[in-house]
Tab-separated table of C-alpha atoms in Angstrom:
chain	number	residue	atom	x	y	z
A	1	UNK	CA	23.062	-12.754	29.566
A	2	UNK	CA	24.386	-12.612	25.990
A	3	UNK	CA	27.630	-10.645	25.923
A	4	UNK	CA	28.344	-8.296	22.941
A	5	UNK	CA	31.097	-10.956	21.808
A	6	UNK	CA	28.710	-13.888	22.069
A	7	UNK	CA	25.475	-12.491	20.571
A	8	UNK	CA	24.031	-14.622	17.830
A	9	UNK	CA	24.339	-13.291	14.224
A	10	UNK	CA	21.480	-11.269	13.059
A	11	UNK	CA	19.429	-12.907	10.209
A	12	UNK	CA	20.582	-10.428	7.527
A	13	UNK	CA	24.330	-10.780	8.250
A	14	UNK	CA	27.091	-12.207	10.417
A	15	UNK	CA	27.501	-10.313	13.767
A	16	UNK	CA	24.738	-8.040	12.933
A	17	UNK	CA	26.019	-6.705	9.627
A	18	UNK	CA	23.365	-5.684	7.180
A	19	UNK	CA	23.349	-4.860	3.574
A	20	UNK	CA	22.948	-1.354	4.374
A	21	UNK	CA	26.070	-1.449	6.468
A	22	UNK	CA	27.953	-2.795	3.273
A	23	UNK	CA	26.330	-0.044	1.091
A	24	UNK	CA	27.385	2.761	3.441
A	25	UNK	CA	31.015	1.691	3.589
A	26	UNK	CA	31.099	1.007	-0.039
A	27	UNK	CA	29.610	4.266	-0.818
A	28	UNK	CA	26.895	2.871	-2.906
A	29	UNK	CA	23.169	2.222	-2.632
A	30	UNK	CA	21.793	-1.067	-1.121
A	31	UNK	CA	20.292	-1.842	-4.478
A	32	UNK	CA	23.771	-1.828	-5.953
A	33	UNK	CA	24.988	-4.206	-3.261
A	34	UNK	CA	21.960	-6.383	-4.127
A	35	UNK	CA	23.031	-6.501	-7.794
A	36	UNK	CA	26.423	-7.450	-6.860
A	37	UNK	CA	25.102	-10.344	-4.714
A	38	UNK	CA	23.006	-11.294	-7.684
A	39	UNK	CA	25.730	-10.975	-10.261
A	40	UNK	CA	23.628	-8.413	-12.241
A	41	UNK	CA	25.496	-7.383	-15.308
A	42	UNK	CA	24.570	-3.781	-15.052
A	43	UNK	CA	27.158	-2.995	-12.081
A	44	UNK	CA	30.423	-1.408	-13.328
A	45	UNK	CA	33.637	-3.695	-12.652
A	46	UNK	CA	35.217	-1.000	-10.245
A	47	UNK	CA	32.036	-0.752	-8.383
A	48	UNK	CA	31.569	-4.558	-8.183
A	49	UNK	CA	35.073	-5.148	-6.877
A	50	UNK	CA	34.680	-2.329	-4.317
A	51	UNK	CA	31.513	-3.879	-2.877
A	52	UNK	CA	33.027	-7.387	-2.885
A	53	UNK	CA	35.900	-5.994	-0.884
A	54	UNK	CA	33.684	-4.462	1.822
A	55	UNK	CA	31.566	-7.630	1.966
A	56	UNK	CA	34.967	-9.563	2.702
A	57	UNK	CA	36.069	-7.140	5.196
A	58	UNK	CA	32.772	-7.127	7.021
A	59	UNK	CA	31.976	-10.770	6.788
A	60	UNK	CA	28.581	-10.155	5.521
A	61	UNK	CA	26.346	-13.104	4.808
A	62	UNK	CA	22.980	-12.454	3.023
A	63	UNK	CA	19.856	-13.716	4.844
A	64	UNK	CA	18.321	-16.887	3.651
A	65	UNK	CA	15.642	-15.169	1.798
A	66	UNK	CA	18.454	-13.066	-0.024
A	67	UNK	CA	20.373	-16.302	-0.495
A	68	UNK	CA	17.293	-18.015	-2.022
A	69	UNK	CA	16.791	-15.056	-4.282
A	70	UNK	CA	20.435	-14.884	-5.328
A	71	UNK	CA	20.149	-18.418	-6.769
A	72	UNK	CA	18.303	-16.740	-9.673
A	73	UNK	CA	16.204	-19.683	-10.660
A	74	UNK	CA	13.872	-17.412	-12.688
A	75	UNK	CA	14.504	-13.694	-11.628
A	76	UNK	CA	10.733	-13.343	-11.109
A	77	UNK	CA	8.654	-11.913	-8.236
A	78	UNK	CA	5.132	-13.054	-8.270
A	79	UNK	CA	2.248	-10.784	-7.478
A	80	UNK	CA	-1.222	-12.320	-6.457
A	81	UNK	CA	-3.832	-9.649	-6.869
A	82	UNK	CA	-7.735	-10.061	-6.359
A	83	UNK	CA	-8.847	-6.716	-7.725
A	84	UNK	CA	-6.219	-5.266	-9.961
A	85	UNK	CA	-8.543	-2.957	-11.969
A	86	UNK	CA	-9.108	-0.930	-8.752
A	87	UNK	CA	-6.865	2.070	-8.225
A	88	UNK	CA	-5.412	0.899	-5.029
A	89	UNK	CA	-4.346	-2.471	-6.016
A	90	UNK	CA	-3.199	-1.273	-9.556
A	91	UNK	CA	-0.986	1.415	-7.873
A	92	UNK	CA	0.630	-1.189	-5.666
A	93	UNK	CA	1.554	-3.571	-8.678
A	94	UNK	CA	3.021	-0.502	-10.554
A	95	UNK	CA	5.105	0.474	-7.394
A	96	UNK	CA	6.206	-3.216	-6.993
A	97	UNK	CA	7.218	-3.620	-10.723
A	98	UNK	CA	9.191	-0.254	-10.569
A	99	UNK	CA	10.985	-1.270	-7.381
A	100	UNK	CA	11.609	-4.901	-8.649
A	101	UNK	CA	13.108	-3.545	-11.783
A	102	UNK	CA	15.657	-1.478	-9.893
A	103	UNK	CA	16.867	-4.610	-8.366
A	104	UNK	CA	17.138	-6.424	-11.737
A	105	UNK	CA	13.911	-8.680	-11.403
A	106	UNK	CA	10.779	-8.759	-13.320
A	107	UNK	CA	7.162	-9.425	-11.955
A	108	UNK	CA	4.598	-11.710	-12.966
A	109	UNK	CA	0.996	-10.702	-11.867
A	110	UNK	CA	-1.953	-13.151	-11.523
A	111	UNK	CA	-5.328	-11.649	-11.079
A	112	UNK	CA	-7.620	-14.278	-9.552
A	113	UNK	CA	-10.805	-12.795	-11.183
A	114	UNK	CA	-12.623	-13.479	-7.998
A	115	UNK	CA	-12.094	-14.013	-4.362
A	116	UNK	CA	-13.149	-17.726	-4.013
A	117	UNK	CA	-10.534	-20.454	-2.832
A	118	UNK	CA	-10.736	-22.040	-6.325
A	119	UNK	CA	-9.730	-18.771	-8.220
A	120	UNK	CA	-7.081	-17.871	-5.623
A	121	UNK	CA	-5.534	-21.421	-5.752
A	122	UNK	CA	-5.462	-21.405	-9.647
A	123	UNK	CA	-3.812	-18.166	-9.534
A	124	UNK	CA	-1.245	-19.230	-7.061
A	125	UNK	CA	-0.429	-22.520	-9.018
A	126	UNK	CA	0.109	-20.477	-12.056
A	127	UNK	CA	2.772	-18.258	-10.415
A	128	UNK	CA	4.460	-21.191	-8.698
A	129	UNK	CA	4.756	-22.854	-12.244
A	130	UNK	CA	6.930	-20.026	-13.061
A	131	UNK	CA	9.241	-20.793	-10.283
A	132	UNK	CA	8.689	-17.357	-8.595
A	133	UNK	CA	11.412	-16.548	-6.043
A	134	UNK	CA	9.109	-14.460	-3.925
A	135	UNK	CA	5.475	-13.357	-3.739
A	136	UNK	CA	3.631	-9.948	-3.011
A	137	UNK	CA	0.102	-10.631	-2.055
A	138	UNK	CA	-2.363	-7.788	-2.889
A	139	UNK	CA	-5.552	-9.370	-1.241
A	140	UNK	CA	-8.074	-6.919	0.098
A	141	UNK	CA	-10.373	-9.579	0.798
A	142	UNK	CA	-9.935	-11.819	3.959
A	143	UNK	CA	-11.103	-14.845	2.150
A	144	UNK	CA	-8.265	-14.731	-0.371
A	145	UNK	CA	-5.558	-14.865	2.319
A	146	UNK	CA	-6.451	-18.307	3.462
A	147	UNK	CA	-4.943	-20.193	0.265
A	148	UNK	CA	-1.817	-18.069	0.697
A	149	UNK	CA	-1.231	-19.735	4.133
A	150	UNK	CA	-0.756	-23.072	2.550
A	151	UNK	CA	2.280	-22.054	0.469
A	152	UNK	CA	5.600	-23.332	1.584
A	153	UNK	CA	7.048	-21.269	4.258
A	154	UNK	CA	10.348	-21.110	2.591
A	155	UNK	CA	8.779	-18.919	-0.215
A	156	UNK	CA	9.501	-15.142	1.003
A	157	UNK	CA	6.160	-13.197	0.745
A	158	UNK	CA	4.669	-9.982	1.886
A	159	UNK	CA	0.938	-9.092	2.290
A	160	UNK	CA	0.078	-5.721	1.105
A	161	UNK	CA	-3.132	-3.719	2.372
A	162	UNK	CA	-3.801	-6.477	4.848
A	163	UNK	CA	-2.633	-5.491	8.159
A	164	UNK	CA	-3.608	-7.853	10.838
A	165	UNK	CA	-4.424	-10.767	8.779
A	166	UNK	CA	-2.405	-13.958	8.227
A	167	UNK	CA	0.758	-14.986	9.989
A	168	UNK	CA	3.210	-13.429	7.526
A	169	UNK	CA	4.354	-9.946	7.796
A	170	UNK	CA	2.078	-7.263	6.122
A	171	UNK	CA	2.716	-3.672	4.688
A	172	UNK	CA	0.052	-1.093	4.414
A	173	UNK	CA	-0.521	2.664	4.606
A	174	UNK	CA	-1.977	3.596	7.965
A	175	UNK	CA	-5.547	3.525	7.232
A	176	UNK	CA	-6.674	4.632	10.607
A	177	UNK	CA	-4.381	7.720	10.632
A	178	UNK	CA	-5.493	8.703	7.104
A	179	UNK	CA	-8.971	8.651	8.135
A	180	UNK	CA	-8.083	10.554	11.339
A	181	UNK	CA	-6.432	13.369	9.066
A	182	UNK	CA	-9.877	13.623	6.981
A	183	UNK	CA	-12.099	13.733	10.113
A	184	UNK	CA	-9.747	16.096	12.085
A	185	UNK	CA	-9.833	18.524	8.873
A	186	UNK	CA	-13.497	18.666	8.917
A	187	UNK	CA	-13.709	19.112	12.753
A	188	UNK	CA	-11.303	21.896	12.649
A	189	UNK	CA	-13.492	23.654	9.954
A	190	UNK	CA	-16.455	23.402	12.462
A	191	UNK	CA	-18.328	20.524	10.985
A	192	UNK	CA	-20.183	18.213	13.490
A	193	UNK	CA	-22.742	16.502	11.275
A	194	UNK	CA	-20.498	14.125	9.022
A	195	UNK	CA	-21.519	11.350	6.878
A	196	UNK	CA	-19.411	8.523	5.451
A	197	UNK	CA	-19.709	6.927	2.169
A	198	UNK	CA	-17.944	3.614	2.738
A	199	UNK	CA	-16.423	1.040	0.527
A	200	UNK	CA	-17.750	-2.556	0.104
A	201	UNK	CA	-17.967	-4.258	3.457
A	202	UNK	CA	-15.998	-7.248	2.056
A	203	UNK	CA	-12.901	-5.419	1.533
A	204	UNK	CA	-10.413	-4.935	4.413
A	205	UNK	CA	-9.377	-1.441	3.748
A	206	UNK	CA	-12.922	-0.140	3.375
A	207	UNK	CA	-13.959	-1.903	6.973
A	208	UNK	CA	-10.661	-0.365	8.456
A	209	UNK	CA	-11.565	3.075	7.210
A	210	UNK	CA	-15.198	2.798	8.316
A	211	UNK	CA	-14.097	1.655	11.849
A	212	UNK	CA	-11.697	4.438	11.942
A	213	UNK	CA	-14.328	6.967	10.931
A	214	UNK	CA	-16.536	5.805	13.856
A	215	UNK	CA	-13.796	5.916	16.242
A	216	UNK	CA	-12.657	9.529	15.409
A	217	UNK	CA	-16.138	10.884	15.632
A	218	UNK	CA	-16.620	8.938	18.861
A	219	UNK	CA	-13.264	10.461	20.328
A	220	UNK	CA	-14.816	13.826	19.526
A	221	UNK	CA	-18.068	13.145	21.247
A	222	UNK	CA	-20.056	12.827	17.970
A	223	UNK	CA	-22.039	10.119	16.087
A	224	UNK	CA	-21.935	9.612	12.314
A	225	UNK	CA	-24.614	11.654	10.523
A	226	UNK	CA	-25.002	8.703	8.126
A	227	UNK	CA	-23.022	5.820	6.874
A	228	UNK	CA	-23.848	4.594	3.420
A	229	UNK	CA	-22.100	1.673	1.480
A	230	UNK	CA	-20.861	2.010	-1.959
A	231	UNK	CA	-18.913	-0.081	-4.408
A	232	UNK	CA	-15.775	2.053	-5.051
A	233	UNK	CA	-17.382	3.305	-8.239
A	234	UNK	CA	-18.273	6.993	-9.266
A	235	UNK	CA	-21.800	5.471	-10.071
A	236	UNK	CA	-22.536	4.288	-6.450
A	237	UNK	CA	-21.215	7.587	-5.179
A	238	UNK	CA	-23.691	9.412	-7.467
A	239	UNK	CA	-26.493	7.151	-6.157
A	240	UNK	CA	-25.726	7.864	-2.606
A	241	UNK	CA	-25.061	11.475	-3.395
A	242	UNK	CA	-28.791	11.737	-4.641
A	243	UNK	CA	-29.940	10.573	-1.144
A	244	UNK	CA	-27.475	12.892	0.776
A	245	UNK	CA	-28.469	15.796	-1.215
A	246	UNK	CA	-31.986	15.683	0.497
A	247	UNK	CA	-30.566	15.495	3.916
A	248	UNK	CA	-29.696	19.210	4.483
A	249	UNK	CA	-28.611	18.824	8.055
A	250	UNK	CA	-25.474	17.050	6.964
A	251	UNK	CA	-22.729	19.596	6.314
A	252	UNK	CA	-19.686	17.362	5.521
A	253	UNK	CA	-19.059	13.885	3.765
A	254	UNK	CA	-15.999	11.626	4.159
A	255	UNK	CA	-15.947	9.388	1.106
A	256	UNK	CA	-13.712	6.101	1.316
A	257	UNK	CA	-12.298	6.844	-2.066
A	258	UNK	CA	-12.026	9.523	-4.613
A	259	UNK	CA	-13.932	7.814	-7.234
A	260	UNK	CA	-16.995	7.790	-5.068
A	261	UNK	CA	-16.318	11.415	-4.127
A	262	UNK	CA	-16.526	12.215	-7.766
A	263	UNK	CA	-19.972	10.695	-8.269
A	264	UNK	CA	-21.017	12.563	-4.968
A	265	UNK	CA	-20.000	15.818	-6.288
A	266	UNK	CA	-21.923	15.210	-9.592
A	267	UNK	CA	-25.274	14.397	-7.419
A	268	UNK	CA	-24.863	17.372	-5.180
A	269	UNK	CA	-24.460	19.695	-8.125
A	270	UNK	CA	-27.631	18.350	-9.748
A	271	UNK	CA	-29.387	18.560	-6.436
A	272	UNK	CA	-28.540	22.193	-5.978
A	273	UNK	CA	-26.311	21.669	-3.055
A	274	UNK	CA	-23.011	23.848	-3.345
A	275	UNK	CA	-19.683	22.281	-2.409
A	276	UNK	CA	-18.122	23.639	-0.280
A	277	UNK	CA	-20.546	26.398	0.496
A	278	UNK	CA	-23.283	23.915	1.777
A	279	UNK	CA	-21.487	20.895	2.221
A	280	UNK	CA	-17.706	20.011	2.399
A	281	UNK	CA	-16.334	16.835	0.814
A	282	UNK	CA	-13.152	14.830	1.576
A	283	UNK	CA	-11.843	11.730	-0.521
A	284	UNK	CA	-9.281	9.114	-0.083
A	285	UNK	CA	-6.336	7.895	-2.478
A	286	UNK	CA	-5.546	11.306	-4.141
A	287	UNK	CA	-6.089	9.813	-7.515
A	288	UNK	CA	-4.371	11.835	-10.280
A	289	UNK	CA	-7.569	13.374	-11.370
A	290	UNK	CA	-8.542	14.275	-7.819
A	291	UNK	CA	-6.759	17.957	-8.385
A	292	UNK	CA	-9.122	18.479	-11.485
A	293	UNK	CA	-12.615	17.603	-10.084
A	294	UNK	CA	-14.872	20.515	-9.645
A	295	UNK	CA	-14.205	21.695	-7.137
A	296	UNK	CA	-10.764	20.240	-6.825
A	297	UNK	CA	-11.002	17.536	-4.153
A	298	UNK	CA	-9.532	17.656	-0.673
A	299	UNK	CA	-8.339	13.949	-0.059
A	300	UNK	CA	-5.876	11.806	1.781
A	301	UNK	CA	-2.805	10.716	-0.292
A	302	UNK	CA	-1.468	7.110	-0.140
A	303	UNK	CA	2.257	6.605	-0.854
A	304	UNK	CA	2.134	3.594	-3.092
A	305	UNK	CA	5.709	4.076	-4.319
A	306	UNK	CA	7.026	3.851	-0.885
A	307	UNK	CA	4.757	0.837	-0.285
A	308	UNK	CA	6.246	-0.848	-3.320
A	309	UNK	CA	9.783	-0.114	-2.370
A	310	UNK	CA	9.278	-1.522	1.206
A	311	UNK	CA	7.592	-4.448	-0.325
A	312	UNK	CA	10.378	-5.511	-2.660
A	313	UNK	CA	13.052	-4.674	0.085
A	314	UNK	CA	11.297	-7.156	2.348
A	315	UNK	CA	11.089	-9.851	-0.316
A	316	UNK	CA	14.733	-9.407	-1.012
A	317	UNK	CA	15.872	-9.566	2.676
A	318	UNK	CA	17.058	-5.998	2.483
A	319	UNK	CA	14.621	-4.666	5.019
A	320	UNK	CA	16.200	-5.032	8.496
A	321	UNK	CA	13.925	-2.619	10.405
A	322	UNK	CA	12.044	-5.403	12.262
A	323	UNK	CA	8.217	-5.317	12.550
A	324	UNK	CA	6.510	-3.360	9.822
A	325	UNK	CA	5.678	0.313	10.366
A	326	UNK	CA	2.637	1.685	8.561
A	327	UNK	CA	3.359	4.115	6.012
A	328	UNK	CA	2.000	7.534	6.865
A	329	UNK	CA	-0.676	9.063	4.851
A	330	UNK	CA	-0.798	12.922	3.896
A	331	UNK	CA	-3.809	15.237	3.801
A	332	UNK	CA	-4.096	17.212	0.602
A	333	UNK	CA	-6.362	20.310	1.315
A	334	UNK	CA	-8.188	21.587	-1.773
A	335	UNK	CA	-11.142	23.501	-2.586
A	336	UNK	CA	-13.984	20.873	-1.773
A	337	UNK	CA	-13.832	21.736	1.841
A	338	UNK	CA	-14.447	25.184	3.825
A	339	UNK	CA	-15.557	26.263	7.426
A	340	UNK	CA	-18.873	25.684	8.236
A	341	UNK	CA	-20.947	28.701	7.476
């Protein structure tokens, strides 16, 4: 048995001391401690001296990842993205950039322009040529993760929106919980004939949401009224909406993103189907425009800012909480849902 005196030091510091312990005792944020460790010029001399004194008193030693980053070879965190034009990946990129800047780092984004191994490898080579010090991977396609597995293991990396894929730690909003909130909301309103507009089947988030939708209905003793696949665009939601408008037995629809929900609302209006009087609609993402759809869209909000913060903390060796805990989503009720007549 390992005694308290003989226990091995934690990865983030000697004798279990973490960067957050240093920050707490010095009366500063852990970001400030990170800046002191990296000799960032924005820290006031008095604060720098106080932090260094606490570091010496506690015997704090940064983790291997943090030491690698503190060498400041480039001050750049790389982001590999396969679909940066879509709302989710674009929001992740913005959140990572904001969090990285708070630690004195910049980001370099490489969009693969495709999901094939050649495109992914070329983008990775581009980032590596800039001597990136860590890598965030926003690869919602399973195929894109294979090339990442070939990178040197010494390079700190985090996979975003890819839970359960690859051998490296991932961070994500809890997709199943988000879908569960949407379905539970519709069930509480009395709906039992619920359809799903799914995202493209080659996206990990889309398949996760579709699976969670089926599981939530199954737990309630129900079967999906329909599952129709879109491509994330409002246009595909509109085309599917024209078909659903003719299925008058369907009383509610869960759309895998807000853009497809927008197209759905358009098609239902054209088809003379009233929302929410005849049919309720729930989206996913809570894009900034969702509150201004007509009617304003009930949707599931993903906390991309928190996702970005946790990603950068993990890359800098500041996250000492162990296994990744998915970020909880939030249901935003608006006027596109109502009780079953």
